[in-house]
Coordinates of C-alpha atoms and ligand atoms in Angstrom, one line a residue:
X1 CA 88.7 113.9 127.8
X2 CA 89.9 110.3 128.5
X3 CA 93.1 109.0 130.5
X4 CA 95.5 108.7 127.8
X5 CA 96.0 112.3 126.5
X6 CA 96.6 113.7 130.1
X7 CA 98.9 110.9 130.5
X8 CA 100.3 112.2 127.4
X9 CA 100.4 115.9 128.2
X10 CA 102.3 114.5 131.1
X11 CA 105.0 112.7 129.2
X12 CA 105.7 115.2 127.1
X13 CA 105.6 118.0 129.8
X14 CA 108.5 115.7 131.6
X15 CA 110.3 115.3 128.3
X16 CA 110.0 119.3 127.6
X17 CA 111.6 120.0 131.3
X18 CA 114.2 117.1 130.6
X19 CA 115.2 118.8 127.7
X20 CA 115.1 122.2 129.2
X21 CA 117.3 121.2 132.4
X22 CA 119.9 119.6 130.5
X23 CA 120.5 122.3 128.0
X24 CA 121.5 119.7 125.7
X25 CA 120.7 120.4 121.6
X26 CA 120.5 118.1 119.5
X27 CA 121.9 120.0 116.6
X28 CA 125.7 120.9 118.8
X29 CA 128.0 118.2 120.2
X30 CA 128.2 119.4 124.1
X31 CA 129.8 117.4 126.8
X32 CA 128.4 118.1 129.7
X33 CA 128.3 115.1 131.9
X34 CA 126.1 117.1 134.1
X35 CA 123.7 117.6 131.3
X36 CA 124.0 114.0 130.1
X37 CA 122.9 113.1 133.8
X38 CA 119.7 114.8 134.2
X39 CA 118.8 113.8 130.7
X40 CA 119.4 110.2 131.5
X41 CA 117.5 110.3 134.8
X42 CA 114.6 112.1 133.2
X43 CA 114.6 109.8 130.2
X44 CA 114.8 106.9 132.4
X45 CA 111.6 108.0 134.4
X46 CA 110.2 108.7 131.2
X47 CA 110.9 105.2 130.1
X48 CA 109.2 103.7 132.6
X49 CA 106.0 105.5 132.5
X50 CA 106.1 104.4 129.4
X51 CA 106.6 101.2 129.4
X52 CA 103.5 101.2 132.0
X53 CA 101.3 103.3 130.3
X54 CA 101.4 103.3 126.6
X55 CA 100.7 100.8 123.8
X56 CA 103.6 100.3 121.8
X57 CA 101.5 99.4 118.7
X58 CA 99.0 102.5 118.7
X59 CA 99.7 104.8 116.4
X60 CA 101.0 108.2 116.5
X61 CA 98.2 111.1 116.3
X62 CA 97.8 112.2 112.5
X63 CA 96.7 116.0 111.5
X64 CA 95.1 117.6 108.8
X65 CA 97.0 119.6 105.9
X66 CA 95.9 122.6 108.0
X67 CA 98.2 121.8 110.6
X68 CA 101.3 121.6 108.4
X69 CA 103.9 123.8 109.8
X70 CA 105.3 126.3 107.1
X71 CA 108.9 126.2 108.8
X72 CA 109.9 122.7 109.6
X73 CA 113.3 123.3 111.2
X74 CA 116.2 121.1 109.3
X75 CA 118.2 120.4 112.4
X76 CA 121.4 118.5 112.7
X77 CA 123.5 117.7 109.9
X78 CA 121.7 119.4 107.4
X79 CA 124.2 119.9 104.5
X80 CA 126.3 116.9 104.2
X81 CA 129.6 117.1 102.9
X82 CA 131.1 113.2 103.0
X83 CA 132.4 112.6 99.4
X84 CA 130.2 109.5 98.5
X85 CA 127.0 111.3 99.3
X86 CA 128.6 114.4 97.2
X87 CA 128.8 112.1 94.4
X88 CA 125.4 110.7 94.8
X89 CA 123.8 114.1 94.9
X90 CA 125.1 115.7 92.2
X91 CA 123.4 113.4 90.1
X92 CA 120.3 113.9 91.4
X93 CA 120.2 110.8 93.1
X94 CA 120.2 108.7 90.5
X95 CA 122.7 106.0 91.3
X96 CA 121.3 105.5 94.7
X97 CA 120.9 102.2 96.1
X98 CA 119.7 101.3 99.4
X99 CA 120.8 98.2 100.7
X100 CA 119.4 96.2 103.1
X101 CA 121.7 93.8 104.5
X102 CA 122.8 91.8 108.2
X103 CA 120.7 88.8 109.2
X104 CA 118.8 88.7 106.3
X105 CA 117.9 85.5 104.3
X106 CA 117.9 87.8 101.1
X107 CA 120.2 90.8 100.9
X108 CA 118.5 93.9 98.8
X109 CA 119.4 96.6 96.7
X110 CA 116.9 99.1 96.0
X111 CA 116.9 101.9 93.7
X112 CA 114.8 105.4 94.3
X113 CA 112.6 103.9 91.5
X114 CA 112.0 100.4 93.1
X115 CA 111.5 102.1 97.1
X116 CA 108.5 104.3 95.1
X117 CA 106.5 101.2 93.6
X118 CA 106.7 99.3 96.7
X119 CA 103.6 100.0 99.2
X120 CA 103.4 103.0 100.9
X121 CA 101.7 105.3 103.6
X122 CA 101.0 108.9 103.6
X123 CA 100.6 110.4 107.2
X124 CA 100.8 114.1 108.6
X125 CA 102.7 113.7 111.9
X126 CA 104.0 115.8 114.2
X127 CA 108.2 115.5 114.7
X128 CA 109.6 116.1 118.2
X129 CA 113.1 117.4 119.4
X130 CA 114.4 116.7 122.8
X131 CA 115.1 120.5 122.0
X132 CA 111.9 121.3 122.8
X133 CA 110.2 122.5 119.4
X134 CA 107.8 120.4 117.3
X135 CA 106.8 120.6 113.6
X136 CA 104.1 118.9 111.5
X137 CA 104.8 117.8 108.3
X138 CA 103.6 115.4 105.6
X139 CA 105.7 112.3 104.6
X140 CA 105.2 109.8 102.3
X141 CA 107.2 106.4 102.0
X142 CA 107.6 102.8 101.8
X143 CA 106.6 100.5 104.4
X144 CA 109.8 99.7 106.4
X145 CA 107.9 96.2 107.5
X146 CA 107.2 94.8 103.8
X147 CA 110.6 95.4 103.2
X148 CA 112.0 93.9 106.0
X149 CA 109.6 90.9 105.0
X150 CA 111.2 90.7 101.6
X151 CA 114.4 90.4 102.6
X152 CA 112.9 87.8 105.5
X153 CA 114.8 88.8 108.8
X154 CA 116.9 85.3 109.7
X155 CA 115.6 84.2 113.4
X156 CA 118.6 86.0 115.3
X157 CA 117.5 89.2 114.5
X158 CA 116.2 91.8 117.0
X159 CA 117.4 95.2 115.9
X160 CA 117.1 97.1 112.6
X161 CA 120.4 99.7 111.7
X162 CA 120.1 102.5 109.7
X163 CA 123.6 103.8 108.4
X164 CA 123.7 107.5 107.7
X165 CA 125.8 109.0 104.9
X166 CA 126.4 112.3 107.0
X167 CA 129.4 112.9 109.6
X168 CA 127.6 115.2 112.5
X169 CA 131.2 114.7 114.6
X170 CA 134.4 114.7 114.0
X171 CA 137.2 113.9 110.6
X172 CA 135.2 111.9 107.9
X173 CA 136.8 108.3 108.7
X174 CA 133.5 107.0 109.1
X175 CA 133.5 107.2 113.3
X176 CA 131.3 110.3 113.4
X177 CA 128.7 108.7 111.0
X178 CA 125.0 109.1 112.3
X179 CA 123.2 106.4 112.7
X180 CA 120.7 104.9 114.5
X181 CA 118.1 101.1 115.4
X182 CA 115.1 100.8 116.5
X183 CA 113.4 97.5 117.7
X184 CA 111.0 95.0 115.8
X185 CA 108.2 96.5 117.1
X186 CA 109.1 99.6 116.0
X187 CA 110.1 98.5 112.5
X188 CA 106.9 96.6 112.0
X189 CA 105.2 99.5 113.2
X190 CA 102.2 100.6 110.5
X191 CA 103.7 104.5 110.1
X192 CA 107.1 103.4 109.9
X193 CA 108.2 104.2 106.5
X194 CA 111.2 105.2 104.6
X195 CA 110.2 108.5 103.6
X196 CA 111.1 109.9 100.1
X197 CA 109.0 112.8 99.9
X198 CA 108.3 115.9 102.2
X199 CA 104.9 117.8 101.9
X200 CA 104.5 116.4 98.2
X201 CA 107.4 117.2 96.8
X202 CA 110.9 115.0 97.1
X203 CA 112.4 114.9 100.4
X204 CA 114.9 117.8 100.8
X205 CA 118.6 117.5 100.9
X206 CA 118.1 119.5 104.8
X207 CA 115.5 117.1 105.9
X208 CA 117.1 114.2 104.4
X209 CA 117.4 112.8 101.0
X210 CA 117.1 110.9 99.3
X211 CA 115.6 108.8 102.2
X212 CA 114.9 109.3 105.6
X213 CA 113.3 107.3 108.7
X214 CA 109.8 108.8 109.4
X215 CA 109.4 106.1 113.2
X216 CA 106.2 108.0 114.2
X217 CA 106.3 106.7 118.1
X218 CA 110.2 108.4 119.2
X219 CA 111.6 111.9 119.6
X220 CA 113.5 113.4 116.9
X221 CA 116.6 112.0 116.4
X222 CA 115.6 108.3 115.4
X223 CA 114.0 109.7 112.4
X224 CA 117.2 108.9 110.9
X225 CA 118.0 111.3 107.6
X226 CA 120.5 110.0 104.7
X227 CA 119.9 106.4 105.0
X228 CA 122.6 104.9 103.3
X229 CA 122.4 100.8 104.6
X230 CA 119.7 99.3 106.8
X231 CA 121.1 96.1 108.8
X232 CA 119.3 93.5 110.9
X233 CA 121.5 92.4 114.0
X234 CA 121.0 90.8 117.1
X235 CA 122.5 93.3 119.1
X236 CA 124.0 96.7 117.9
X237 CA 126.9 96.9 121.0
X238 CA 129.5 96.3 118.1
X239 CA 128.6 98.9 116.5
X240 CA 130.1 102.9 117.1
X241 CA 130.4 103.5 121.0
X242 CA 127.4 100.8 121.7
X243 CA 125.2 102.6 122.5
X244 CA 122.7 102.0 119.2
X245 CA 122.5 105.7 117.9
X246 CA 124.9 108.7 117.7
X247 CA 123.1 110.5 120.1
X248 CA 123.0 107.4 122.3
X249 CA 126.5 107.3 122.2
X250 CA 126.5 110.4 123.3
X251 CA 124.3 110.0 126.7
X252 CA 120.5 110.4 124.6
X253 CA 118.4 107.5 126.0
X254 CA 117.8 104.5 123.4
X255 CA 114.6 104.1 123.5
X256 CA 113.0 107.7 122.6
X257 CA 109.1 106.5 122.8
X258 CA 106.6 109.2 122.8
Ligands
MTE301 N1 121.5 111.3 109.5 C1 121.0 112.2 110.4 N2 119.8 112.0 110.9 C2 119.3 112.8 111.8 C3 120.0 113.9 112.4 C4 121.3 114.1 111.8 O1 122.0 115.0 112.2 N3 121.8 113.2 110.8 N4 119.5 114.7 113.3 C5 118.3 114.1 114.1 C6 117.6 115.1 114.9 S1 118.2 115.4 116.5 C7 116.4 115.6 114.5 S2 115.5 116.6 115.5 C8 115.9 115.3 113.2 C9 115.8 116.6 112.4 O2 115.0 116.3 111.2 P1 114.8 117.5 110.3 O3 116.1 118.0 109.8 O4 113.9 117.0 109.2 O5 114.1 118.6 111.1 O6 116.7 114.4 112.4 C10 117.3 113.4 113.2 N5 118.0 112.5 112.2
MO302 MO1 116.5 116.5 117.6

């Protein structure tokens, strides 16, 4: 049909193969500097097709309910176990707060209550793992960019943070937190959201809750689950092992477009 969706067929053939040569999953903590090597040269190639070829501000195909996949795979941390998100779950949730915090003029704290009467979008989208499988699920959420817009991002800012409750590596002393940014682009995207719910019903403790990134445009593992803080900064360096997500840290490429 037209130029774009063989061009698309194409990135994600690459990105399939990238993920197949390096044997790297996404769900298990490997070390192979090998592995970490082809996946950076194929992301990196990947990257800049990209950057060439794609609109960053299109958005991401949408499906019918049809399409829904009946096993969405919760991958990753799936069952977290750090104490304060213990605490917060057993009561259902109910004392949650997001903050949103950094270079912000005005710092927020939002309940589950206040996130649900704040605009939102409903989209059927499909999620992809550098893994190589894919699901299609229905999310609904706030806006991240009305948000962002009430807390009015201070000049200096250029990344968004989302801090994770979950430990995927490691002791619980806060080092093997997941996390993950995306840029402005990105966060002002139209189907970026902060998803609370999951095919109509509230977003599952495997996929998530309470809240989870749905960034429609990226492989899999910026859709960060159990957001606990979301920080502007002008650079995320400082943060972790620099390299602006857990997985980045651990040789994934930053910017995950698709
Ligand atoms: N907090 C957190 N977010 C995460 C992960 C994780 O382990 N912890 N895994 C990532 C990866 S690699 C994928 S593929 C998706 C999995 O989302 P799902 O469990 O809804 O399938 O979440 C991403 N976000
Ligand atoms: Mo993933």
């Amino acid at each position: 049909m037209t130029g774009s969706i063989s061009r698309r067929n194409w990135l994600r053939a690459g990105l399939a193969s990238a993920g197949g040569l390096a044997l790297a999953a996404c769900d298990r903590i490997t070390n192979s500097p090998t592995g970490n090597k082809a996946i950076s040269s194929a992301e990196g190639l990947t990257r800049r097709a990209q950057r060439l070829l794609i609109d960053r501000k299109a958005l991401a195909r949408e499906f019918q309910l049809s399409d829904i996949s009946a096993d969405f795979k919760p991958n990753g941390s799936i069952d977290p176990q750090d104490p304060d998100y213990l605490t917060l779950k057993a009561k259902g949730f109910a004392d949650y707060r997001l903050v949103v915090d950094g270079l912000v003029e005005r710092p927020l704290s939002l309940s589950l209550a206040d996130l649900k009467a704040l605009p939102s979008r409903t989209q059927i989208t499909r999620h992809d793992c550098v893994e190589g499988w894919s699901s299609i699920a229905k999310w609904q959420g706030a806006k991240l960019a009305p948000i962002l817009d009430q807390a009015g991002l201070k000049p200096n800012a250029r990344y968004i943070v989302f801090h994770c409750f979950d430990t995927l590596d490691g002791p619980m002393d806060g080092a093997g937190r997941y996390y993950e940014s995306v840029d402005l682009l990105d966060a002002h995207h139209p189907q970026t959201i902060l998803a609370y719910a999951m095919n109509d019903r509230p977003l599952p403790v495997a996929h998530g809750a309470p809240l989870r990134l749905r960034v429609e445009r990226q492989l899999g593992y910026k859709q960060a689950k159990y957001i606990q803080r979301i920080e502007a900064v002008a650079d995320y360096t400082h943060l972790h092992h620099g390299g602006g997500g857990f997985w980045e840290d651990r040789g994934y490429e930053w910017y995950a477009g698709i």
